[in-house]
Amino acid sequence: VVAPPTQLGITTQPGGAETGIALTVQPVVVILDATGALVPSATNAVTVSLMPNTAADAGALSGTTTVNAVNGVATFSDLTISRQGTHRLRFTSAGLTSVTSASFKVTRGERQLVITKQPGDGISYEQLVPQPVVELADETGAKDSRATDAVTVAIATGNGALSGTLTVNAVHGTAKFTDLVVTGSGAQTLVFSAAPSTGPVSVTSASFNVAPPPPIVWSGFFGGGGAPPKLNK
């Protein structure tokens, strides 16, 4: 005889949280009988709600907040919390004793762009040397190696026109530009922008100089001798 379900338990605690980004460790809840044993036949719906430790930590929980158990196990996959602070999650199911997770911290998931290689001086119509490199970083300035956001570059100040590959997808948090050309002359700056899930971010480069193209020197026509042309009859 299979014992009836009476309570919920947590086998995987939530964790790895940043605001606006799905928890790195999503919770897993199990349906148990009175002895604490898993009830593999249970398919109960389990609902999660947010329990901030203080009113100042209150935020919103989004994602799929109700999951039907499969073989007695309810696995959450996309829970996201909107506010930093210390939180717990409470899991409930009709007719069963609820369970609350351990406390975990939600850090501010803001992103920023950091230029790790500034664009170098160039010559109009020729590629900049060096080409700029930009990283997506967390609020501490540390690179977020998970980031794959698109980074776009444009002229911020100066009279130049920018060409080349203007949008680059970050790889392991780094966006490397390879073929940027500024047509124009004088001092220029570039602005880099991205739109990660936590909101748009941008950064402006240091000033660099673009020299005009070298003049074309006229050396006359190629040919032999200085004899005037003859008229054919």
GROMACS .gro file of N, CA, C and O in nm, residues 64-164:
model
  404
   64THR      N    1   0.781   3.066  -1.409
   64THR     CA    2   0.675   2.965  -1.390
   64THR      C    3   0.668   2.932  -1.242
   64THR      O    4   0.753   2.859  -1.190
   65THR      N    5   0.567   2.988  -1.175
   65THR     CA    6   0.561   2.975  -1.030
   65THR      C    7   0.475   2.858  -0.982
   65THR      O    8   0.471   2.831  -0.863
   66THR      N    9   0.408   2.790  -1.072
   66THR     CA   10   0.335   2.667  -1.037
   66THR      C   11   0.380   2.555  -1.130
   66THR      O   12   0.375   2.570  -1.253
   67VAL      N   13   0.424   2.446  -1.071
   67VAL     CA   14   0.478   2.333  -1.147
   67VAL      C   15   0.409   2.206  -1.098
   67VAL      O   16   0.397   2.184  -0.977
   68ASN      N   17   0.365   2.122  -1.191
   68ASN     CA   18   0.309   1.993  -1.154
   68ASN      C   19   0.421   1.892  -1.133
   68ASN      O   20   0.513   1.881  -1.215
   69ALA      N   21   0.411   1.820  -1.021
   69ALA     CA   22   0.513   1.719  -0.991
   69ALA      C   23   0.507   1.606  -1.092
   69ALA      O   24   0.400   1.568  -1.141
   70VAL      N   25   0.624   1.554  -1.125
   70VAL     CA   26   0.635   1.435  -1.210
   70VAL      C   27   0.709   1.330  -1.128
   70VAL      O   28   0.822   1.354  -1.082
   71ASN      N   29   0.643   1.217  -1.107
   71ASN     CA   30   0.701   1.111  -1.023
   71ASN      C   31   0.736   1.164  -0.884
   71ASN      O   32   0.839   1.127  -0.826
   72GLY      N   33   0.654   1.256  -0.835
   72GLY     CA   34   0.673   1.308  -0.700
   72GLY      C   35   0.773   1.422  -0.690
   72GLY      O   36   0.802   1.468  -0.579
   73VAL      N   37   0.824   1.472  -0.804
   73VAL     CA   38   0.927   1.575  -0.803
   73VAL      C   39   0.881   1.695  -0.886
   73VAL      O   40   0.842   1.681  -1.002
   74ALA      N   41   0.883   1.814  -0.824
   74ALA     CA   42   0.848   1.939  -0.893
   74ALA      C   43   0.976   2.018  -0.916
   74ALA      O   44   1.041   2.062  -0.821
   75THR      N   45   1.013   2.035  -1.042
   75THR     CA   46   1.138   2.103  -1.078
   75THR      C   47   1.106   2.239  -1.138
   75THR      O   48   1.038   2.249  -1.240
   76PHE      N   49   1.156   2.344  -1.074
   76PHE     CA   50   1.139   2.480  -1.126
   76PHE      C   51   1.257   2.514  -1.218
   76PHE      O   52   1.368   2.463  -1.198
   77SER      N   53   1.231   2.600  -1.317
   77SER     CA   54   1.334   2.617  -1.420
   77SER      C   55   1.367   2.761  -1.457
   77SER      O   56   1.473   2.787  -1.514
   78ASP      N   57   1.280   2.857  -1.426
   78ASP     CA   58   1.303   2.993  -1.478
   78ASP      C   59   1.266   3.102  -1.377
   78ASP      O   60   1.226   3.212  -1.416
   79LEU      N   61   1.282   3.075  -1.249
   79LEU     CA   62   1.245   3.173  -1.147
   79LEU      C   63   1.343   3.290  -1.146
   79LEU      O   64   1.465   3.271  -1.153
   80THR      N   65   1.288   3.411  -1.137
   80THR     CA   66   1.368   3.534  -1.138
   80THR      C   67   1.315   3.627  -1.030
   80THR      O   68   1.194   3.637  -1.010
   81ILE      N   69   1.405   3.697  -0.961
   81ILE     CA   70   1.368   3.789  -0.854
   81ILE      C   71   1.412   3.930  -0.894
   81ILE      O   72   1.524   3.949  -0.942
   82SER      N   73   1.324   4.028  -0.872
   82SER     CA   74   1.347   4.162  -0.925
   82SER      C   75   1.428   4.253  -0.833
   82SER      O   76   1.472   4.359  -0.878
   83ARG      N   77   1.446   4.217  -0.706
   83ARG     CA   78   1.510   4.309  -0.612
   83ARG      C   79   1.620   4.240  -0.534
   83ARG      O   80   1.606   4.125  -0.494
   84GLN      N   81   1.732   4.311  -0.516
   84GLN     CA   82   1.842   4.256  -0.439
   84GLN      C   83   1.806   4.249  -0.292
   84GLN      O   84   1.713   4.314  -0.245
   85GLY      N   85   1.878   4.167  -0.219
   85GLY     CA   86   1.853   4.151  -0.076
   85GLY      C   87   1.858   4.005  -0.038
   85GLY      O   88   1.905   3.920  -0.114
   86THR      N   89   1.812   3.975   0.082
   86THR     CA   90   1.809   3.837   0.131
   86THR      C   91   1.666   3.785   0.124
   86THR      O   92   1.573   3.850   0.171
   87HIS      N   93   1.649   3.669   0.064
   87HIS     CA   94   1.515   3.616   0.038
   87HIS      C   95   1.508   3.469   0.076
   87HIS      O   96   1.609   3.400   0.090
   88ARG      N   97   1.383   3.423   0.089
   88ARG     CA   98   1.353   3.281   0.096
   88ARG      C   99   1.236   3.255   0.002
   88ARG      O  100   1.163   3.346  -0.036
   89LEU      N  101   1.220   3.130  -0.038
   89LEU     CA  102   1.106   3.089  -0.120
   89LEU      C  103   1.018   2.993  -0.040
   89LEU      O  104   1.069   2.903   0.028
   90ARG      N  105   0.887   3.015  -0.049
   90ARG     CA  106   0.792   2.928   0.021
   90ARG      C  107   0.717   2.846  -0.083
   90ARG      O  108   0.666   2.900  -0.182
   91PHE      N  109   0.709   2.715  -0.061
   91PHE     CA  110   0.644   2.624  -0.155
   91PHE      C  111   0.519   2.566  -0.089
   91PHE      O  112   0.523   2.520   0.026
   92THR      N  113   0.409   2.569  -0.161
   92THR     CA  114   0.281   2.521  -0.108
   92THR      C  115   0.214   2.429  -0.209
   92THR      O  116   0.237   2.438  -0.330
   93SER      N  117   0.130   2.340  -0.158
   93SER     CA  118   0.048   2.253  -0.241
   93SER      C  119  -0.077   2.218  -0.162
   93SER      O  120  -0.068   2.192  -0.040
   94ALA      N  121  -0.190   2.219  -0.226
   94ALA     CA  122  -0.318   2.199  -0.157
   94ALA      C  123  -0.318   2.068  -0.076
   94ALA      O  124  -0.286   1.961  -0.129
   95GLY      N  125  -0.350   2.081   0.052
   95GLY     CA  126  -0.362   1.964   0.138
   95GLY      C  127  -0.231   1.913   0.193
   95GLY      O  128  -0.231   1.816   0.271
   96LEU      N  129  -0.119   1.976   0.157
   96LEU     CA  130   0.012   1.929   0.205
   96LEU      C  131   0.078   2.036   0.292
   96LEU      O  132   0.051   2.156   0.276
   97THR      N  133   0.164   1.992   0.382
   97THR     CA  134   0.238   2.086   0.465
   97THR      C  135   0.342   2.158   0.380
   97THR      O  136   0.419   2.093   0.306
   98SER      N  137   0.343   2.289   0.389
   98SER     CA  138   0.433   2.369   0.306
   98SER      C  139   0.577   2.358   0.357
   98SER      O  140   0.603   2.307   0.467
   99VAL      N  141   0.671   2.411   0.276
   99VAL     CA  142   0.811   2.412   0.314
   99VAL      C  143   0.873   2.543   0.266
   99VAL      O  144   0.833   2.598   0.163
  100THR      N  145   0.970   2.594   0.342
  100THR     CA  146   1.037   2.720   0.308
  100THR      C  147   1.185   2.694   0.288
  100THR      O  148   1.247   2.620   0.364
  101SER      N  149   1.241   2.757   0.187
  101SER     CA  150   1.382   2.737   0.155
  101SER      C  151   1.472   2.805   0.257
  101SER      O  152   1.428   2.888   0.338
  102ALA      N  153   1.599   2.773   0.251
  102ALA     CA  154   1.699   2.846   0.327
  102ALA      C  155   1.712   2.987   0.269
  102ALA      O  156   1.677   3.011   0.153
  103SER      N  157   1.761   3.080   0.350
  103SER     CA  158   1.783   3.216   0.301
  103SER      C  159   1.895   3.217   0.197
  103SER      O  160   1.992   3.142   0.207
  104PHE      N  161   1.880   3.304   0.096
  104PHE     CA  162   1.985   3.322  -0.004
  104PHE      C  163   1.986   3.468  -0.047
  104PHE      O  164   1.886   3.538  -0.037
  105LYS      N  165   2.101   3.512  -0.091
  105LYS     CA  166   2.117   3.652  -0.130
  105LYS      C  167   2.092   3.670  -0.279
  105LYS      O  168   2.134   3.587  -0.360
  106VAL      N  169   2.027   3.781  -0.310
  106VAL     CA  170   2.010   3.823  -0.449
  106VAL      C  171   2.094   3.948  -0.467
  106VAL      O  172   2.073   4.049  -0.399
  107THR      N  173   2.192   3.940  -0.554
  107THR     CA  174   2.279   4.055  -0.578
  107THR      C  175   2.226   4.138  -0.694
  107THR      O  176   2.146   4.091  -0.774
  108ARG      N  177   2.273   4.260  -0.701
  108ARG     CA  178   2.230   4.350  -0.809
  108ARG      C  179   2.290   4.303  -0.940
  108ARG      O  180   2.411   4.292  -0.954
  109GLY      N  181   2.204   4.272  -1.036
  109GLY     CA  182   2.250   4.215  -1.162
  109GLY      C  183   2.280   4.318  -1.267
  109GLY      O  184   2.279   4.286  -1.385
  110GLU      N  185   2.305   4.441  -1.228
  110GLU     CA  186   2.336   4.542  -1.327
  110GLU      C  187   2.463   4.504  -1.402
  110GLU      O  188   2.555   4.447  -1.347
  111ARG      N  189   2.465   4.544  -1.527
  111ARG     CA  190   2.582   4.519  -1.609
  111ARG      C  191   2.647   4.652  -1.645
  111ARG      O  192   2.585   4.758  -1.640
  112GLN      N  193   2.770   4.647  -1.683
  112GLN     CA  194   2.838   4.764  -1.736
  112GLN      C  195   2.933   4.720  -1.845
  112GLN      O  196   2.969   4.602  -1.854
  113LEU      N  197   2.969   4.813  -1.932
  113LEU     CA  198   3.068   4.785  -2.034
  113LEU      C  199   3.201   4.843  -1.990
  113LEU      O  200   3.208   4.955  -1.938
  114VAL      N  201   3.306   4.766  -2.011
  114VAL     CA  202   3.441   4.809  -1.976
  114VAL      C  203   3.528   4.794  -2.101
  114VAL      O  204   3.531   4.687  -2.163
  115ILE      N  205   3.596   4.902  -2.139
  115ILE     CA  206   3.686   4.896  -2.254
  115ILE      C  207   3.822   4.845  -2.205
  115ILE      O  208   3.889   4.911  -2.125
  116THR      N  209   3.862   4.728  -2.250
  116THR     CA  210   3.990   4.672  -2.209
  116THR      C  211   4.101   4.702  -2.309
  116THR      O  212   4.219   4.687  -2.276
  117LYS      N  213   4.064   4.740  -2.431
  117LYS     CA  214   4.163   4.788  -2.528
  117LYS      C  215   4.103   4.907  -2.601
  117LYS      O  216   4.003   4.894  -2.672
  118GLN      N  217   4.161   5.023  -2.581
  118GLN     CA  218   4.111   5.145  -2.643
  118GLN      C  219   4.144   5.148  -2.792
  118GLN      O  220   4.247   5.094  -2.835
  119PRO      N  221   4.057   5.211  -2.874
  119PRO     CA  222   4.090   5.225  -3.016
  119PRO      C  223   4.212   5.314  -3.033
  119PRO      O  224   4.229   5.412  -2.961
  120GLY      N  225   4.298   5.278  -3.128
  120GLY     CA  226   4.421   5.354  -3.149
  120GLY      C  227   4.407   5.458  -3.257
  120GLY      O  228   4.308   5.463  -3.330
  121ASP      N  229   4.508   5.544  -3.267
  121ASP     CA  230   4.510   5.643  -3.374
  121ASP      C  231   4.506   5.573  -3.509
  121ASP      O  232   4.551   5.459  -3.523
  122GLY      N  233   4.451   5.643  -3.606
  122GLY     CA  234   4.439   5.582  -3.737
  122GLY      C  235   4.459   5.683  -3.848
  122GLY      O  236   4.484   5.801  -3.826
  123ILE      N  237   4.450   5.634  -3.969
  123ILE     CA  238   4.455   5.715  -4.090
  123ILE      C  239   4.321   5.699  -4.159
  123ILE      O  240   4.266   5.588  -4.168
  124SER      N  241   4.266   5.809  -4.203
  124SER     CA  242   4.136   5.806  -4.269
  124SER      C  243   4.134   5.701  -4.380
  124SER      O  244   4.231   5.690  -4.457
  125TYR      N  245   4.028   5.622  -4.385
  125TYR     CA  246   4.005   5.515  -4.482
  125TYR      C  247   4.084   5.388  -4.451
  125TYR      O  248   4.075   5.291  -4.524
  126GLU      N  249   4.164   5.389  -4.342
  126GLU     CA  250   4.237   5.268  -4.305
  126GLU      C  251   4.188   5.218  -4.169
  126GLU      O  252   4.138   5.295  -4.088
  127GLN      N  253   4.206   5.089  -4.143
  127GLN     CA  254   4.159   5.030  -4.018
  127GLN      C  255   4.237   5.085  -3.899
  127GLN      O  256   4.357   5.109  -3.908
  128LEU      N  257   4.163   5.105  -3.787
  128LEU     CA  258   4.227   5.151  -3.665
  128LEU      C  259   4.324   5.047  -3.612
  128LEU      O  260   4.299   4.926  -3.622
  129VAL      N  261   4.432   5.093  -3.555
  129VAL     CA  262   4.530   5.004  -3.492
  129VAL      C  263   4.568   5.064  -3.357
  129VAL      O  264   4.624   5.174  -3.353
  130PRO      N  265   4.538   4.995  -3.244
  130PRO     CA  266   4.466   4.867  -3.238
  130PRO      C  267   4.315   4.885  -3.248
  130PRO      O  268   4.263   4.995  -3.233
  131GLN      N  269   4.248   4.773  -3.271
  131GLN     CA  270   4.103   4.768  -3.270
  131GLN      C  271   4.053   4.755  -3.125
  131GLN      O  272   4.119   4.691  -3.043
  132PRO      N  273   3.936   4.814  -3.093
  132PRO     CA  274   3.890   4.811  -2.954
  132PRO      C  275   3.837   4.675  -2.910
  132PRO      O  276   3.787   4.596  -2.991
  133VAL      N  277   3.850   4.650  -2.779
  133VAL     CA  278   3.795   4.530  -2.716
  133VAL      C  279   3.713   4.576  -2.595
  133VAL      O  280   3.759   4.658  -2.515
  134VAL      N  281   3.591   4.522  -2.584
  134VAL     CA  282   3.497   4.563  -2.479
  134VAL      C  283   3.449   4.440  -2.404
  134VAL      O  284   3.425   4.336  -2.465
  135GLU      N  285   3.436   4.453  -2.271
  135GLU     CA  286   3.384   4.343  -2.188
  135GLU      C  287   3.254   4.384  -2.122
  135GLU      O  288   3.235   4.501  -2.089
  136LEU      N  289   3.165   4.286  -2.104
  136LEU     CA  290   3.046   4.304  -2.021
  136LEU      C  291   3.082   4.261  -1.880
  136LEU      O  292   3.134   4.151  -1.859
  137ALA      N  293   3.057   4.349  -1.783
  137ALA     CA  294   3.101   4.325  -1.647
  137ALA      C  295   2.985   4.340  -1.549
  137ALA      O  296   2.881   4.400  -1.582
  138ASP      N  297   3.003   4.286  -1.428
  138ASP     CA  298   2.904   4.305  -1.324
  138ASP      C  299   2.929   4.439  -1.254
  138ASP      O  300   3.014   4.518  -1.297
  139GLU      N  301   2.855   4.463  -1.145
  139GLU     CA  302   2.865   4.594  -1.081
  139GLU      C  303   3.000   4.619  -1.016
  139GLU      O  304   3.037   4.732  -0.988
  140THR      N  305   3.078   4.513  -0.996
  140THR     CA  306   3.211   4.530  -0.937
  140THR      C  307   3.318   4.555  -1.043
  140THR      O  308   3.432   4.582  -1.009
  141GLY      N  309   3.281   4.543  -1.170
  141GLY     CA  310   3.378   4.557  -1.278
  141GLY      C  311   3.438   4.426  -1.323
  141GLY      O  312   3.519   4.424  -1.416
  142ALA      N  313   3.399   4.315  -1.260
  142ALA     CA  314   3.450   4.184  -1.299
  142ALA      C  315   3.376   4.136  -1.424
  142ALA      O  316   3.254   4.149  -1.435
  143LYS      N  317   3.450   4.080  -1.518
  143LYS     CA  318   3.389   4.031  -1.642
  143LYS      C  319   3.286   3.923  -1.613
  143LYS      O  320   3.309   3.834  -1.533
  144ASP      N  321   3.173   3.931  -1.684
  144ASP     CA  322   3.071   3.827  -1.675
  144ASP      C  323   3.094   3.731  -1.790
  144ASP      O  324   3.055   3.757  -1.904
  145SER      N  325   3.162   3.620  -1.762
  145SER     CA  326   3.199   3.527  -1.868
  145SER      C  327   3.079   3.456  -1.929
  145SER      O  328   3.092   3.389  -2.031
  146ARG      N  329   2.960   3.472  -1.869
  146ARG     CA  330   2.839   3.412  -1.927
  146ARG      C  331   2.776   3.499  -2.034
  146ARG      O  332   2.692   3.455  -2.110
  147ALA      N  333   2.816   3.626  -2.040
  147ALA     CA  334   2.746   3.722  -2.126
  147ALA      C  335   2.775   3.697  -2.274
  147ALA      O  336   2.890   3.676  -2.314
  148THR      N  337   2.669   3.700  -2.354
  148THR     CA  338   2.681   3.686  -2.499
  148THR      C  339   2.607   3.799  -2.570
  148THR      O  340   2.573   3.787  -2.687
  149ASP      N  341   2.586   3.910  -2.500
  149ASP     CA  342   2.508   4.020  -2.555
  149ASP      C  343   2.578   4.083  -2.675
  149ASP      O  344   2.701   4.082  -2.687
  150ALA      N  345   2.497   4.142  -2.764
  150ALA     CA  346   2.550   4.215  -2.879
  150ALA      C  347   2.597   4.352  -2.833
  150ALA      O  348   2.526   4.422  -2.760
  151VAL      N  349   2.716   4.393  -2.875
  151VAL     CA  350   2.773   4.524  -2.845
  151VAL      C  351   2.784   4.601  -2.976
  151VAL      O  352   2.841   4.551  -3.073
  152THR      N  353   2.729   4.722  -2.978
  152THR     CA  354   2.729   4.805  -3.098
  152THR      C  355   2.813   4.929  -3.076
  152THR      O  356   2.813   4.988  -2.967
  153VAL      N  357   2.886   4.972  -3.179
  153VAL     CA  358   2.974   5.087  -3.170
  153VAL      C  359   2.929   5.195  -3.268
  153VAL      O  360   2.877   5.165  -3.375
  154ALA      N  361   2.950   5.321  -3.230
  154ALA     CA  362   2.916   5.435  -3.315
  154ALA      C  363   3.012   5.549  -3.282
  154ALA      O  364   3.079   5.547  -3.178
  155ILE      N  365   3.019   5.649  -3.370
  155ILE     CA  366   3.096   5.768  -3.341
  155ILE      C  367   3.025   5.846  -3.230
  155ILE      O  368   2.905   5.871  -3.237
  156ALA      N  369   3.101   5.883  -3.127
  156ALA     CA  370   3.044   5.964  -3.019
  156ALA      C  371   3.073   6.111  -3.043
  156ALA      O  372   2.983   6.195  -3.038
  157THR      N  373   3.198   6.146  -3.066
  157THR     CA  374   3.236   6.284  -3.096
  157THR      C  375   3.338   6.282  -3.210
  157THR      O  376   3.415   6.187  -3.224
  158GLY      N  377   3.338   6.388  -3.289
  158GLY     CA  378   3.430   6.399  -3.402
  158GLY      C  379   3.353   6.404  -3.532
  158GLY      O  380   3.232   6.382  -3.538
  159ASN      N  381   3.424   6.432  -3.638
  159ASN     CA  382   3.359   6.451  -3.768
  159ASN      C  383   3.367   6.327  -3.856
  159ASN      O  384   3.340   6.334  -3.976
  160GLY      N  385   3.409   6.215  -3.800
  160GLY     CA  386   3.430   6.096  -3.880
  160GLY      C  387   3.303   6.018  -3.908
  160GLY      O  388   3.200   6.035  -3.844
  161ALA      N  389   3.312   5.932  -4.010
  161ALA     CA  390   3.208   5.834  -4.039
  161ALA      C  391   3.269   5.697  -4.013
  161ALA      O  392   3.384   5.670  -4.050
  162LEU      N  393   3.195   5.611  -3.945
  162LEU     CA  394   3.247   5.481  -3.901
  162LEU      C  395   3.193   5.371  -3.990
  162LEU      O  396   3.074   5.366  -4.022
  163SER      N  397   3.281   5.281  -4.032
  163SER     CA  398   3.240   5.166  -4.112
  163SER      C  399   3.311   5.042  -4.061
  163SER      O  400   3.404   5.049  -3.979
  164GLY      N  401   3.269   4.927  -4.112
  164GLY     CA  402   3.321   4.799  -4.066
  164GLY      C  403   3.210   4.722  -3.997
  164GLY      O  404   3.091   4.753  -4.013
   0.00000   0.00000   0.00000
